[in-house]
Amino acid sequence: VEVNEGEVFTLGDVKVSSPAGNEKDLLREANLKKEDIANFDEIKAGVERMRAMIRRNGYLKATARTERD
C-alpha cells in the first residue's frame, strides 16, 4: 500500500473579533498561532476555549464561527 499524504496546511493570520473588546486575551486563550499546522481538532478546541472564556465573563449566549480562505 502506498500512501500520499499530500500537502501540509498551516494557519495563516489568526484574527478574533469581539464586541467585548478583549481580542488579545481571546487569542491567548485559543493558543492558535500563525504557521501552526492546521489541526482542525485543535482549532475546534481553541474556539471552545475562547467561548468558555467569554461565558466566564458573563456573556452566556456567546457564539463563535471560523472562516477559512
Backbone as a chain_set.jsonl record, in Angstrom:
{"seq": "VEVNEGEVFTLGDVKVSSPAGNEKDLLREANLKKEDIANFDEIKAGVERMRAMIRRNGYLKATARTERD", "coords": {"N": [[0.848, -1.174, 0.0], [0.611, 2.116, -0.897], [0.854, 5.356, 0.331], [-0.041, 8.678, -0.162], [0.245, 11.532, 1.408], [-0.086, 14.171, 0.711], [-0.1, 17.786, 0.573], [1.012, 19.708, 3.415], [-0.931, 21.708, 5.465], [-0.913, 24.962, 6.889], [-1.692, 27.389, 9.437], [-2.756, 30.645, 8.571], [-2.94, 34.126, 9.055], [-4.276, 34.602, 12.248], [-7.188, 35.752, 13.472], [-9.337, 37.554, 15.681], [-12.513, 38.779, 16.455], [-14.368, 40.695, 18.643], [-17.154, 42.022, 20.301], [-16.837, 42.658, 22.947], [-14.289, 43.569, 23.147], [-11.912, 42.253, 23.876], [-9.885, 41.006, 22.341], [-7.093, 40.321, 22.293], [-6.757, 38.851, 24.66], [-8.482, 36.731, 24.114], [-7.237, 35.542, 21.875], [-4.884, 34.66, 23.096], [-5.975, 32.786, 24.851], [-7.044, 30.942, 23.039], [-4.763, 29.885, 21.885], [-3.738, 29.571, 19.277], [-1.642, 29.921, 16.578], [-0.077, 31.789, 13.944], [1.206, 29.943, 11.248], [1.11, 27.53, 12.61], [0.503, 24.017, 12.324], [-2.368, 23.097, 10.532], [-4.426, 21.745, 12.36], [-7.468, 20.552, 12.712], [-8.92, 19.578, 14.855], [-7.608, 20.757, 17.012], [-8.041, 23.429, 16.399], [-10.819, 23.581, 16.698], [-10.944, 23.021, 19.458], [-9.58, 25.277, 20.425], [-11.343, 27.332, 19.693], [-13.472, 26.615, 21.315], [-12.282, 27.043, 23.823], [-12.066, 29.826, 23.77], [-14.794, 30.516, 23.646], [-15.662, 29.534, 26.134], [-14.222, 31.234, 27.821], [-15.412, 33.697, 27.245], [-17.988, 33.191, 28.167], [-17.442, 32.878, 30.889], [-17.047, 35.498, 31.499], [-19.559, 36.507, 31.638], [-21.109, 36.592, 29.311], [-23.422, 34.761, 28.349], [-24.678, 33.771, 26.083], [-22.821, 33.472, 24.105], [-21.421, 33.083, 20.875], [-19.491, 31.524, 18.294], [-17.604, 31.443, 15.271], [-15.761, 29.965, 12.615], [-13.699, 30.962, 9.908], [-12.465, 30.14, 6.742], [-10.008, 30.789, 4.326]], "CA": [[0.0, 0.0, 0.0], [1.333, 3.377, -0.961], [0.035, 6.471, 0.808], [0.459, 10.009, -0.473], [-0.455, 12.419, 2.329], [-0.334, 15.472, 0.098], [0.489, 18.993, 1.139], [0.716, 20.052, 4.805], [-1.511, 23.046, 5.553], [-0.625, 25.694, 8.124], [-2.565, 28.537, 9.668], [-2.323, 31.981, 8.176], [-3.238, 35.076, 10.127], [-5.347, 34.206, 13.157], [-7.806, 37.0, 13.913], [-10.518, 37.436, 16.519], [-13.302, 39.993, 16.58], [-15.285, 40.555, 19.772], [-17.719, 43.285, 20.763], [-16.358, 42.918, 24.311], [-13.012, 44.251, 23.02], [-10.82, 41.525, 24.528], [-9.327, 40.147, 21.313], [-5.763, 39.796, 22.654], [-6.957, 37.806, 25.664], [-9.101, 35.58, 23.448], [-6.196, 34.872, 21.076], [-4.003, 33.96, 24.031], [-6.738, 31.641, 25.353], [-7.193, 29.971, 21.954], [-3.448, 29.282, 21.67], [-3.578, 29.269, 17.854], [-0.662, 30.884, 16.079], [0.275, 31.755, 12.535], [2.128, 28.902, 10.805], [0.84, 26.236, 13.248], [-0.124, 23.04, 11.435], [-3.83, 23.245, 10.573], [-5.055, 20.6, 13.017], [-8.822, 21.058, 12.923], [-9.335, 19.236, 16.222], [-7.042, 21.789, 17.888], [-8.746, 24.678, 16.098], [-12.12, 23.464, 17.361], [-10.701, 23.143, 20.9], [-9.229, 26.671, 20.677], [-12.582, 28.108, 19.621], [-14.239, 26.293, 22.524], [-11.638, 27.733, 24.947], [-12.475, 31.232, 23.701], [-16.212, 30.583, 24.001], [-15.746, 29.346, 27.59], [-13.725, 32.453, 28.449], [-16.444, 34.717, 27.081], [-19.076, 32.84, 29.089], [-16.997, 33.192, 32.255], [-17.151, 36.945, 31.655], [-20.958, 36.903, 31.727], [-21.808, 36.559, 28.024], [-23.863, 33.368, 28.345], [-25.142, 33.372, 24.752], [-21.697, 33.678, 23.194], [-21.28, 32.187, 19.74], [-18.23, 31.689, 17.571], [-17.541, 30.754, 13.992], [-14.456, 30.02, 11.967], [-13.717, 31.231, 8.464], [-11.246, 29.708, 6.065], [-9.792, 31.364, 2.978]], "C": [[0.883, 1.224, 0.0], [0.387, 4.502, -0.565], [0.719, 7.77, 0.435], [-0.353, 10.995, 0.361], [-0.813, 13.759, 1.702], [0.333, 16.589, 0.877], [0.082, 19.186, 2.604], [0.211, 21.495, 4.828], [-1.175, 23.654, 6.905], [-1.594, 26.861, 8.234], [-1.926, 29.806, 9.124], [-2.537, 32.918, 9.355], [-4.417, 34.563, 10.943], [-5.905, 35.487, 13.75], [-9.056, 36.69, 14.731], [-11.199, 38.791, 16.551], [-14.32, 39.771, 17.679], [-15.832, 41.915, 20.171], [-17.263, 43.653, 22.174], [-14.976, 43.569, 24.304], [-11.831, 43.544, 23.65], [-10.137, 40.555, 23.568], [-7.981, 39.535, 21.69], [-5.886, 38.675, 23.673], [-7.548, 36.543, 25.033], [-8.078, 34.823, 22.606], [-5.242, 34.084, 21.966], [-4.689, 32.683, 24.541], [-6.86, 30.543, 24.293], [-5.901, 29.213, 21.699], [-3.287, 28.771, 20.234], [-2.68, 30.344, 17.265], [-0.421, 30.694, 14.587], [1.365, 30.714, 12.307], [2.059, 27.617, 11.632], [0.276, 25.301, 12.183], [-1.632, 23.122, 11.626], [-4.478, 21.952, 11.067], [-6.46, 21.039, 13.423], [-9.41, 20.646, 14.261], [-8.831, 20.293, 17.202], [-7.706, 23.148, 17.643], [-10.1, 24.684, 16.8], [-11.97, 23.628, 18.877], [-10.357, 24.588, 21.265], [-10.453, 27.571, 20.649], [-13.416, 27.855, 20.866], [-13.624, 26.954, 23.763], [-12.008, 29.21, 24.959], [-13.926, 31.391, 24.129], [-16.396, 30.448, 25.51], [-15.274, 30.597, 28.325], [-14.771, 33.562, 28.383], [-17.606, 34.45, 28.044], [-18.696, 33.139, 30.533], [-17.102, 34.682, 32.553], [-18.597, 37.436, 31.572], [-21.745, 36.901, 30.431], [-22.273, 35.12, 27.767], [-24.327, 32.877, 26.98], [-24.054, 33.552, 23.697], [-21.703, 32.628, 22.076], [-19.946, 32.472, 19.075], [-18.326, 30.953, 16.246], [-16.134, 30.891, 13.436], [-14.655, 30.275, 10.483], [-12.391, 30.789, 7.893], [-11.179, 30.359, 4.694], [-9.055, 30.376, 2.121]], "O": [[1.8, 1.342, 0.813], [-0.736, 4.59, -1.062], [1.912, 7.949, 0.682], [-1.514, 11.261, 0.05], [-1.764, 14.409, 2.138], [1.204, 16.363, 1.718], [-1.044, 18.871, 2.99], [0.849, 22.392, 4.277], [-1.152, 22.968, 7.927], [-2.227, 27.264, 7.258], [-0.714, 30.002, 9.212], [-2.336, 32.54, 10.509], [-5.432, 34.142, 10.388], [-5.2, 36.222, 14.441], [-9.738, 35.692, 14.499], [-10.541, 39.825, 16.661], [-15.054, 38.783, 17.662], [-15.067, 42.861, 20.361], [-17.299, 44.823, 22.554], [-14.529, 44.071, 25.335], [-10.824, 44.191, 23.938], [-9.844, 39.417, 23.934], [-7.748, 38.353, 21.434], [-5.197, 37.661, 23.566], [-7.16, 35.426, 25.377], [-8.055, 33.592, 22.621], [-4.842, 32.97, 21.626], [-4.057, 31.632, 24.646], [-6.788, 29.357, 24.613], [-5.929, 28.036, 21.34], [-2.766, 27.678, 20.009], [-2.933, 31.536, 17.436], [-0.545, 29.594, 14.049], [2.323, 30.619, 13.075], [2.847, 26.7, 11.402], [-0.365, 25.758, 11.237], [-2.115, 23.206, 12.755], [-5.011, 21.169, 10.279], [-6.623, 21.81, 14.369], [-10.321, 21.31, 14.756], [-9.552, 20.681, 18.122], [-7.906, 23.922, 18.579], [-10.48, 25.675, 17.423], [-12.784, 24.303, 19.508], [-10.796, 25.078, 22.305], [-10.589, 28.469, 21.48], [-14.006, 28.785, 21.415], [-14.353, 27.381, 24.659], [-12.239, 29.788, 26.022], [-14.253, 32.3, 24.891], [-17.198, 31.17, 26.103], [-15.858, 30.979, 29.339], [-14.985, 34.279, 29.361], [-18.137, 35.375, 28.658], [-19.528, 33.599, 31.314], [-17.23, 35.085, 33.709], [-18.84, 38.637, 31.45], [-22.944, 37.182, 30.446], [-21.609, 34.36, 27.063], [-24.362, 31.668, 26.747], [-24.354, 33.761, 22.521], [-21.956, 31.447, 22.312], [-19.351, 33.531, 19.273], [-19.043, 29.961, 16.123], [-15.414, 31.835, 13.761], [-15.648, 29.856, 9.887], [-11.332, 31.028, 8.474], [-12.186, 30.463, 3.993], [-8.773, 30.658, 0.956]]}, "num_chains": 1, "name": "protein.A"}
